[in-house]
Amino acid sequence: MQKNFHADLVTALKIFITIFLFSALFFKPSLSFPRFVHLTKAIVETHKTSIDEIQNKYQILVSDSFKFNNKTFIEVTPGLSIIALASYIPYHTYIKPKLVNLLTHDNTLEFKLSQFVMALSTIIPFSALLVSVFFLSLRNEGCPIQKSIFYSFFLYFGTPVMFYSLRLNTGQNLLEAALLFLSFCILRASKSSEPPVIFLSGIFAGLAIFANGSAVCYLLLYPLMVLFFHRKANLIFW
């Protein structure tokens, strides 16, 4: 059993790397709906959460924004922008200064490159994580390995997952899906109802709300899921 689990982890890692490289290779920068890029840049470059200076610098306006005290803020939840700091801060600190001669003459190029850098810590790894965890969940349910691999790649190529993994401007949907699925899998795979297990699952559910506000609906179902998975295990049919 332990040997099979180790083999499944190796396969899941290979799936993760495959999806990660594919998403990175075919990532598509876009100038439409630049809200997350603006907020990440504003936090790092101006040390503010208002995006007025970034809009003026790149002359790219954010339509889904609002004014407060004559300052402009994005309307959507900021989770993706915050997570993107993990890759954008090192890029802005160490790499961008070395490209100054190339980027100062083309703000559009710099803006698109920044999108790709932010995607490296958000939609690209999270899409790979979603698919690889989906594979492990299928194996945990007893699905044959060949079918598990097929269904996992079908999840990516046959559903909107691939679309969202290649575009940062709508990436909040992908982060929400990946984090909610992780929360679900922790409850499903765990054989105990210990508080640390529920707490860990709840952390991912909370991060999903931070990534996309629509995930708040999941909170209404979360207590029921905890009861269902840990008090009525004999009724599970999934």
Backbone as numpy.savetxt, mean C-alpha at the origin, in Angstrom:
# Nx Ny Nz CAx CAy CAz Cx Cy Cz
5.45 -31.14 7.97 4.62 -29.92 7.97 5.48 -28.66 7.97
6.54 -28.69 8.83 7.43 -27.54 8.90 8.20 -27.37 7.60
8.56 -28.52 6.98 9.28 -28.47 5.71 8.42 -27.85 4.62
7.14 -28.22 4.60 6.22 -27.66 3.61 6.02 -26.16 3.83
5.95 -25.76 5.10 5.78 -24.34 5.40 7.00 -23.54 4.94
8.19 -24.10 5.14 9.41 -23.43 4.69 9.42 -23.29 3.18
8.99 -24.36 2.47 8.93 -24.32 1.01 7.90 -23.28 0.55
6.79 -23.18 1.27 5.77 -22.19 0.92 6.30 -20.77 1.12
7.09 -20.56 2.17 7.67 -19.24 2.40 8.63 -18.86 1.28
9.41 -19.82 0.82 10.34 -19.57 -0.29 9.56 -19.21 -1.55
8.49 -19.95 -1.81 7.66 -19.67 -2.99 7.00 -18.29 -2.86
6.52 -17.98 -1.67 5.90 -16.66 -1.44 6.90 -15.54 -1.67
8.15 -15.76 -1.25 9.20 -14.76 -1.48 9.45 -14.57 -2.98
9.46 -15.66 -3.72 9.66 -15.57 -5.17 8.50 -14.82 -5.83
7.29 -15.07 -5.36 6.12 -14.35 -5.88 6.24 -12.88 -5.56
6.66 -12.56 -4.34 6.82 -11.16 -3.93 7.81 -10.45 -4.84
8.97 -11.07 -5.07 10.00 -10.45 -5.90 9.51 -10.27 -7.33
8.79 -11.26 -7.85 8.28 -11.19 -9.23 7.30 -10.03 -9.39
6.35 -9.93 -8.48 5.35 -8.87 -8.55 6.00 -7.51 -8.32
6.94 -7.45 -7.39 7.64 -6.19 -7.11 8.37 -5.69 -8.35
9.13 -6.56 -9.00 9.90 -6.16 -10.17 8.99 -5.79 -11.34
7.91 -6.55 -11.52 6.97 -6.24 -12.61 6.33 -4.88 -12.39
5.87 -4.62 -11.17 5.22 -3.34 -10.87 6.19 -2.18 -11.01
7.44 -2.38 -10.59 8.44 -1.32 -10.71 8.78 -1.05 -12.17
8.88 -2.11 -12.95 9.26 -1.97 -14.36 8.19 -1.25 -15.17
6.93 -1.54 -14.86 5.84 -0.97 -15.66 5.08 0.14 -14.93
5.70 0.68 -13.89 5.06 1.79 -13.18 4.81 2.97 -14.13
3.65 3.59 -13.97 3.24 4.66 -14.88 3.03 5.97 -14.13
4.01 6.89 -14.19 3.82 8.20 -13.55 2.69 8.97 -14.22
2.06 9.83 -13.45 0.94 10.61 -13.99 0.90 11.97 -13.30
0.47 12.98 -14.06 0.33 14.33 -13.51 -1.08 14.60 -13.02
-1.98 13.66 -13.19 -3.36 13.83 -12.74 -3.50 13.35 -11.29
-4.35 14.02 -10.54 -4.60 13.71 -9.13 -3.29 13.54 -8.34
-2.47 14.59 -8.28 -1.14 14.47 -7.66 -1.14 14.70 -6.15
-2.28 14.49 -5.52 -2.44 14.86 -4.10 -1.40 14.24 -3.18
-1.14 12.93 -3.34 -0.21 12.26 -2.44 1.23 12.73 -2.65
1.60 12.95 -3.91 2.94 13.44 -4.20 3.13 14.83 -3.60
2.13 15.67 -3.74 2.22 17.03 -3.21 2.40 17.02 -1.69
1.63 16.19 -1.01 1.71 16.18 0.45 3.06 15.64 0.92
3.55 14.58 0.33 4.85 14.04 0.72 5.94 15.06 0.48
5.91 15.70 -0.68 6.91 16.73 -0.98 6.80 17.91 -0.01
5.57 18.29 0.31 5.38 19.42 1.23 5.97 19.11 2.60
5.75 17.89 3.08 6.26 17.51 4.40 7.79 17.55 4.42
8.41 17.03 3.36 9.87 16.92 3.33 10.53 18.24 2.95
9.99 18.93 1.95 10.68 20.09 1.40 10.29 21.40 2.07
9.07 21.50 2.57 8.65 22.75 3.22 8.33 22.57 4.70
8.34 21.32 5.18 8.04 21.00 6.58 6.64 21.47 6.96
5.72 21.35 6.02 4.33 21.74 6.23 3.42 20.66 5.66
2.16 20.71 6.10 1.16 19.81 5.51 0.31 20.54 4.47
0.45 21.84 4.38 -0.23 22.58 3.31 0.60 22.45 2.02
-0.09 22.43 0.90 0.57 22.10 -0.36 0.70 23.31 -1.30
0.48 24.52 -0.82 0.49 25.70 -1.68 1.84 25.90 -2.37
2.92 25.77 -1.64 4.25 26.00 -2.21 4.59 24.96 -3.28
4.17 23.73 -3.06 4.43 22.67 -4.04 3.61 22.90 -5.30
2.37 23.34 -5.14 1.54 23.64 -6.31 2.15 24.77 -7.12
2.63 25.78 -6.46 3.23 26.91 -7.17 4.53 26.51 -7.86
5.30 25.66 -7.23 6.59 25.26 -7.80 6.42 24.46 -9.08
5.49 23.50 -9.08 5.34 22.61 -10.23 4.20 23.02 -11.15
3.39 23.99 -10.71 2.24 24.45 -11.50 1.30 23.29 -11.83
1.14 22.41 -10.87 0.21 21.28 -10.98 -0.77 21.39 -9.82
-2.02 21.66 -10.13 -3.01 21.90 -9.10 -3.66 20.59 -8.65
-4.08 20.58 -7.39 -4.79 19.44 -6.82 -6.27 19.80 -6.73
-7.10 19.05 -7.43 -8.52 19.38 -7.48 -9.23 18.98 -6.18
-8.88 17.83 -5.61 -9.54 17.38 -4.38 -8.78 17.91 -3.16
-8.95 19.21 -2.96 -8.29 19.91 -1.85 -9.28 20.90 -1.24
-8.90 21.45 -0.09 -9.76 22.45 0.54 -8.89 23.54 1.15
-9.50 24.69 1.38 -8.80 25.84 1.94 -9.14 25.98 3.43
-8.11 26.28 4.22 -8.31 26.56 5.64 -7.26 27.59 6.05
-7.73 28.72 6.53 -6.83 29.83 6.89 -5.92 30.22 5.72
-6.53 30.26 4.53 -5.82 30.63 3.30 -4.69 29.66 2.94
-4.76 28.45 3.44 -3.80 27.42 3.08 -4.54 26.23 2.47
-3.87 25.53 1.56 -4.50 24.43 0.83 -4.05 23.10 1.39
-5.02 22.21 1.64 -4.74 20.88 2.16 -5.46 19.85 1.29
-4.93 18.64 1.22 -5.60 17.59 0.45 -6.79 17.07 1.26
-7.82 16.61 0.54 -9.04 16.16 1.19 -8.96 14.70 1.64
-8.19 13.88 0.95 -8.17 12.44 1.24 -7.29 12.13 2.44
-7.45 10.95 2.99 -6.63 10.53 4.12 -5.16 10.46 3.70
-4.25 10.85 4.59 -2.85 11.04 4.19 -1.96 9.82 4.34
-2.54 8.65 4.59 -1.73 7.48 4.89 -0.67 7.16 3.86
-1.04 7.18 2.58 -0.08 6.85 1.53 1.08 7.84 1.53
0.78 9.11 1.71 1.84 10.13 1.71 2.80 9.93 2.87
2.28 9.54 4.02 3.12 9.33 5.20 4.02 8.11 4.99
3.45 7.02 4.49 4.24 5.81 4.24 5.31 6.08 3.18
4.97 6.91 2.20 5.92 7.22 1.12 7.16 7.94 1.62
7.10 8.51 2.80 8.27 9.18 3.37 9.44 8.22 3.54
9.14 6.93 3.71 10.18 5.94 3.93 11.18 5.88 2.78
10.70 6.10 1.58 11.60 6.08 0.41 11.94 7.49 -0.08
11.03 8.45 0.14 11.28 9.78 -0.41 12.32 10.56 0.40
12.35 10.39 1.70 13.33 11.12 2.52 14.76 10.74 2.14
15.11 9.44 2.04 16.47 9.11 1.59 16.78 9.62 0.19
15.79 9.53 -0.70 15.99 10.03 -2.07 16.26 11.53 -2.05
15.44 12.27 -1.31 15.58 13.73 -1.28 16.88 14.15 -0.61
17.33 13.37 0.35 18.53 13.73 1.12 19.83 13.36 0.41
19.86 12.17 -0.18 21.13 11.65 -0.69 21.23 11.58 -2.22
20.12 11.33 -2.89 20.18 11.09 -4.34 19.82 12.33 -5.15
18.76 13.00 -4.77 18.29 14.16 -5.53 19.36 15.25 -5.68
20.15 15.57 -4.63 21.19 16.60 -4.81 22.22 16.25 -5.88
22.46 14.97 -6.11 23.42 14.56 -7.12 22.85 14.66 -8.54
21.52 14.78 -8.61 20.86 14.89 -9.92 20.41 16.31 -10.21
20.90 17.25 -9.44 20.40 18.61 -9.53 20.57 19.21 -10.92
21.67 18.92 -11.59 21.89 19.49 -12.93 20.91 18.93 -13.95
20.49 17.71 -13.72 19.54 17.08 -14.65 18.11 17.52 -14.37
17.76 17.65 -13.10 16.37 17.86 -12.73 15.94 19.32 -12.65
16.88 20.24 -12.45 16.49 21.63 -12.31 15.92 22.22 -13.58
16.22 21.63 -14.72 15.74 22.15 -16.00 14.43 21.51 -16.44
13.96 20.53 -15.68 12.74 19.83 -16.06 11.97 19.42 -14.80
11.07 20.29 -14.35 10.30 19.99 -13.15 9.38 18.80 -13.35
8.90 18.62 -14.57 8.00 17.50 -14.84 8.73 16.17 -14.66
9.96 16.10 -15.15 10.75 14.88 -14.99 11.02 14.60 -13.52
11.35 15.64 -12.78 11.62 15.47 -11.34 10.36 15.02 -10.61
9.22 15.55 -11.01 7.95 15.20 -10.38 7.63 13.72 -10.63
7.82 13.26 -11.86 7.54 11.86 -12.19 8.53 10.91 -11.51
9.78 11.33 -11.43 10.77 10.51 -10.74 10.42 10.40 -9.26
9.94 11.49 -8.69 9.52 11.47 -7.28 8.37 10.50 -7.08
7.45 10.46 -8.02 6.35 9.50 -7.94 6.86 8.07 -7.88
7.81 7.76 -8.74 8.37 6.40 -8.77 9.05 6.07 -7.44
9.79 7.02 -6.91 10.48 6.81 -5.63 9.47 6.55 -4.52
8.38 7.32 -4.50 7.34 7.11 -3.48 6.65 5.76 -3.65
6.49 5.35 -4.90 5.85 4.05 -5.16 6.68 2.89 -4.63
7.99 3.08 -4.53 8.88 2.01 -4.07 8.65 1.62 -2.62
8.00 2.48 -1.85 7.71 2.13 -0.46 6.21 2.04 -0.20
5.39 2.16 -1.24 3.94 2.12 -1.05 3.29 1.07 -1.94
2.82 1.49 -3.11 1.99 0.59 -3.91 2.76 -0.61 -4.46
4.04 -0.45 -4.77 4.80 -1.57 -5.35 5.03 -2.68 -4.33
5.58 -2.40 -3.15 5.73 -3.49 -2.18 4.41 -4.00 -1.62
3.41 -3.13 -1.49 2.14 -3.57 -0.92 1.37 -4.46 -1.89
1.50 -4.22 -3.19 0.87 -5.13 -4.15 1.54 -6.49 -4.11
2.88 -6.49 -4.02 3.62 -7.75 -3.92 3.28 -8.47 -2.62
3.12 -7.71 -1.54 2.77 -8.31 -0.25 1.38 -8.91 -0.29
0.44 -8.22 -0.90 -0.93 -8.72 -1.01 -0.96 -10.06 -1.73
-0.27 -10.16 -2.85 -0.29 -11.39 -3.65 0.41 -12.53 -2.92
1.55 -12.26 -2.31 2.30 -13.32 -1.63 1.57 -13.81 -0.39
0.93 -12.91 0.36 0.15 -13.33 1.53 -1.09 -14.10 1.09
-1.66 -13.71 -0.04 -2.80 -14.46 -0.58 -2.39 -15.89 -0.89
-1.19 -16.05 -1.46 -0.68 -17.40 -1.73 -0.55 -18.20 -0.43
0.02 -17.60 0.60 0.19 -18.30 1.88 -1.15 -18.65 2.51
-2.13 -17.77 2.35 -3.46 -18.05 2.91 -4.12 -19.23 2.21
-3.92 -19.32 0.90 -4.46 -20.47 0.16 -3.79 -21.77 0.61
-2.48 -21.72 0.79 -1.76 -22.91 1.24 -2.19 -23.29 2.65
-2.46 -22.31 3.48 -2.91 -22.58 4.84 -4.27 -23.27 4.86
-5.07 -23.01 3.81 -6.38 -23.63 3.70 -6.33 -25.00 3.01
-5.12 -25.42 2.62 -4.98 -26.74 2.02 -5.06 -26.77 0.51
-5.03 -25.60 -0.12 -5.08 -25.54 -1.58 -3.75 -26.06 -2.15
-3.78 -26.90 -3.20 -2.53 -27.41 -3.81 -1.64 -26.26 -4.27
-0.34 -26.49 -4.24 0.60 -25.41 -4.50 0.46 -24.86 -5.92
0.22 -25.73 -6.92 0.09 -25.25 -8.30 -1.11 -24.33 -8.43
-2.24 -24.74 -7.83 -3.43 -23.90 -7.89 -3.23 -22.60 -7.10
-2.54 -22.69 -5.99 -2.29 -21.50 -5.18 -1.47 -20.47 -5.95
-0.45 -20.94 -6.66 0.37 -20.04 -7.47 -0.48 -19.42 -8.59
-1.28 -20.24 -9.25 -2.13 -19.74 -10.34 -3.12 -18.70 -9.84
-3.81 -19.00 -8.73 -4.80 -18.07 -8.20 -4.13 -16.77 -7.73
-2.91 -16.88 -7.21 -2.21 -15.69 -6.73 -1.87 -14.74 -7.88
-1.34 -15.30 -8.95 -1.02 -14.46 -10.11 -2.30 -13.96 -10.80
-3.36 -14.76 -10.71 -4.64 -14.30 -11.27 -5.17 -13.12 -10.47
-4.94 -13.14 -9.15 -5.34 -12.00 -8.31 -4.69 -10.72 -8.81
-3.43 -10.83 -9.21 -2.70 -9.64 -9.67 -3.09 -9.25 -11.09
-3.00 -10.19 -12.01 -3.20 -9.87 -13.43 -4.66 -9.88 -13.85
-5.53 -10.53 -13.08 -6.92 -10.67 -13.48 -7.89 -9.79 -12.73
-7.38 -8.96 -11.83 -8.23 -8.05 -11.06 -7.62 -6.64 -11.11
-8.29 -5.64 -10.52 -7.72 -4.28 -10.54 -6.43 -4.10 -9.76
-5.93 -5.15 -9.10 -4.70 -5.02 -8.32 -3.55 -4.50 -9.19
-3.40 -5.05 -10.39 -2.32 -4.61 -11.26 -2.49 -3.14 -11.64
-3.70 -2.73 -11.95 -3.96 -1.33 -12.30 -3.53 -0.40 -11.18
-3.93 -0.72 -9.95 -3.60 0.15 -8.82 -2.13 0.08 -8.46
-1.46 -1.04 -8.76 -0.05 -1.16 -8.41 0.85 -0.35 -9.31
0.33 0.14 -10.42 1.13 0.88 -11.39 0.86 2.38 -11.38
-0.06 2.82 -10.50 -0.44 4.24 -10.49 -0.53 4.74 -9.05
0.31 5.69 -8.73 0.36 6.20 -7.36 -0.87 7.04 -7.01
-1.46 7.68 -8.01 -2.54 8.63 -7.72 -3.81 7.96 -7.18
-3.96 6.65 -7.39 -5.10 5.92 -6.81 -4.62 4.80 -5.90
-3.40 4.92 -5.42 -2.79 3.84 -4.65 -3.39 3.59 -3.29
-4.18 4.55 -2.77 -4.77 4.34 -1.45 -5.68 3.12 -1.43
-6.30 2.81 -2.56 -7.19 1.64 -2.62 -6.40 0.35 -2.45
-5.22 0.30 -3.04 -4.38 -0.89 -2.94 -3.86 -1.07 -1.52
-3.41 0.03 -0.90 -2.93 -0.07 0.47 -4.04 -0.53 1.41
-5.23 0.00 1.20 -6.36 -0.42 2.03 -6.62 -1.91 1.89
-6.65 -2.40 0.65 -6.93 -3.82 0.40 -5.87 -4.71 1.03
-4.59 -4.34 0.85 -3.50 -5.16 1.38 -3.53 -5.21 2.90
-3.74 -4.07 3.54 -3.74 -4.02 5.00 -4.95 -4.74 5.60
-6.11 -4.59 4.97 -7.30 -5.29 5.45 -7.14 -6.80 5.28
-6.54 -7.22 4.18 -6.34 -8.65 3.95 -5.36 -9.22 4.98
-4.31 -8.46 5.30 -3.38 -8.90 6.33 -4.10 -9.05 7.67
-4.94 -8.09 8.00 -5.71 -8.16 9.23 -6.60 -9.40 9.25
-7.25 -9.66 8.14 -8.13 -10.81 8.00 -7.34 -12.11 8.14
-6.18 -12.20 7.48 -5.39 -13.43 7.49 -4.83 -13.75 8.86
-4.47 -12.72 9.62 -3.96 -12.96 10.97 -5.05 -13.60 11.83
-6.27 -13.12 11.72 -7.37 -13.72 12.47 -7.68 -15.12 11.98
-7.62 -15.31 10.69 -7.99 -16.61 10.11 -6.94 -17.67 10.40
-5.66 -17.31 10.29 -4.61 -18.30 10.44 -4.30 -18.62 11.90
-4.59 -17.67 12.79 -4.27 -17.89 14.20 -5.16 -18.96 14.80
-4.56 -19.78 15.65 -5.30 -20.85 16.31 -5.68 -20.47 17.75
-5.40 -19.26 18.11 -5.70 -18.82 19.47 -6.43 -17.48 19.42
-7.04 -17.15 20.55 -7.73 -15.86 20.66 -7.00 -14.96 21.65
-5.68 -15.11 21.70 -4.88 -14.31 22.62 -4.95 -12.83 22.23
-4.97 -11.94 23.21 -5.02 -10.49 22.92 -3.93 -10.00 21.97
-2.67 -10.50 22.06 -1.66 -10.01 21.11 -2.01 -10.27 19.65
-2.68 -11.41 19.39 -3.07 -11.73 18.02 -4.13 -10.74 17.54
-5.13 -10.52 18.37 -6.20 -9.58 18.01 -5.64 -8.17 17.89
-4.71 -7.82 18.78 -4.11 -6.49 18.73 -3.34 -6.28 17.43
-2.54 -7.28 17.02 -1.77 -7.17 15.78 -2.71 -7.04 14.58
-3.74 -7.85 14.57 -4.72 -7.76 13.48 -5.39 -6.39 13.48
-5.69 -5.89 14.66 -6.33 -4.57 14.75 -5.41 -3.45 14.30
-4.11 -3.60 14.51 -3.14 -2.59 14.05 -3.23 -2.45 12.54
-3.24 -3.58 11.82 -3.32 -3.52 10.36 -4.66 -2.94 9.91
-5.74 -3.27 10.62 -7.05 -2.70 10.29 -7.04 -1.19 10.48
-6.39 -0.72 11.56 -6.29 0.72 11.79 -5.45 1.42 10.74
-4.36 0.77 10.31 -3.52 1.35 9.25 -4.29 1.44 7.94
-5.18 0.49 7.71 -6.00 0.53 6.49 -6.89 1.77 6.47
-7.42 2.13 7.63 -8.24 3.34 7.72 -7.38 4.57 7.52
-6.16 4.52 8.03 -5.22 5.63 7.84 -4.86 5.79 6.36
-4.84 4.66 5.62 -4.53 4.70 4.20 -5.72 5.16 3.36
-6.91 4.74 3.76 -8.11 5.08 3.00 -9.30 5.11 3.95
-9.92 6.26 4.06 -10.99 6.44 5.02 -12.16 5.50 4.87
-12.39 4.98 3.66 -13.53 4.09 3.44 -13.40 2.79 4.21
-12.19 2.46 4.66 -11.99 1.23 5.41 -12.63 1.28 6.79
-13.14 2.45 7.18 -13.77 2.56 8.50 -14.97 1.62 8.60
-15.56 1.29 7.46 -16.69 0.35 7.47 -16.27 -1.01 8.03
-15.00 -1.32 7.88 -14.48 -2.60 8.36 -14.54 -2.67 9.89
-14.46 -1.53 10.55 -14.50 -1.51 12.01 -15.82 -2.07 12.54
-16.89 -1.86 11.78 -18.19 -2.37 12.20 -18.23 -3.89 12.16
-17.46 -4.48 11.25 -17.44 -5.93 11.10 -16.36 -6.60 11.93
-15.37 -5.84 12.36 -14.21 -6.43 13.01 -14.55 -7.22 14.27
-15.34 -6.68 15.20 -15.69 -7.48 16.39 -16.42 -8.77 16.03
-17.27 -8.71 15.00 -17.98 -9.92 14.58 -17.02 -10.95 14.01
-16.00 -10.48 13.28 -15.02 -11.40 12.72 -14.21 -12.08 13.82
-13.86 -11.32 14.85 -13.11 -11.90 15.97 -13.93 -13.02 16.62
-15.21 -12.75 16.85 -16.07 -13.78 17.44 -16.23 -14.97 16.51
-16.39 -14.68 15.23 -16.62 -15.75 14.26 -15.43 -16.68 14.16
-14.24 -16.13 14.08 -13.05 -16.96 13.87 -12.59 -17.68 15.13
-12.89 -17.13 16.32 -12.34 -17.70 17.53 -13.37 -18.33 18.46
-14.63 -18.06 18.25 -15.66 -18.68 19.08 -16.51 -19.68 18.31
-16.53 -19.54 16.98 -17.36 -20.42 16.14 -16.50 -21.06 15.06
-15.35 -21.58 15.43 -14.40 -22.11 14.45 -14.99 -23.27 13.65
-15.90 -24.03 14.26 -16.48 -25.17 13.55 -17.46 -24.76 12.47
-17.80 -23.48 12.41 -18.73 -23.01 11.39 -18.05 -22.33 10.23
-16.71 -22.24 10.28 -15.98 -21.52 9.25 -16.08 -22.26 7.92
-16.45 -21.54 6.91 -16.45 -22.09 5.55 -15.92 -21.02 4.62
-14.67 -21.19 4.20 -14.01 -20.13 3.42 -13.21 -20.76 2.30
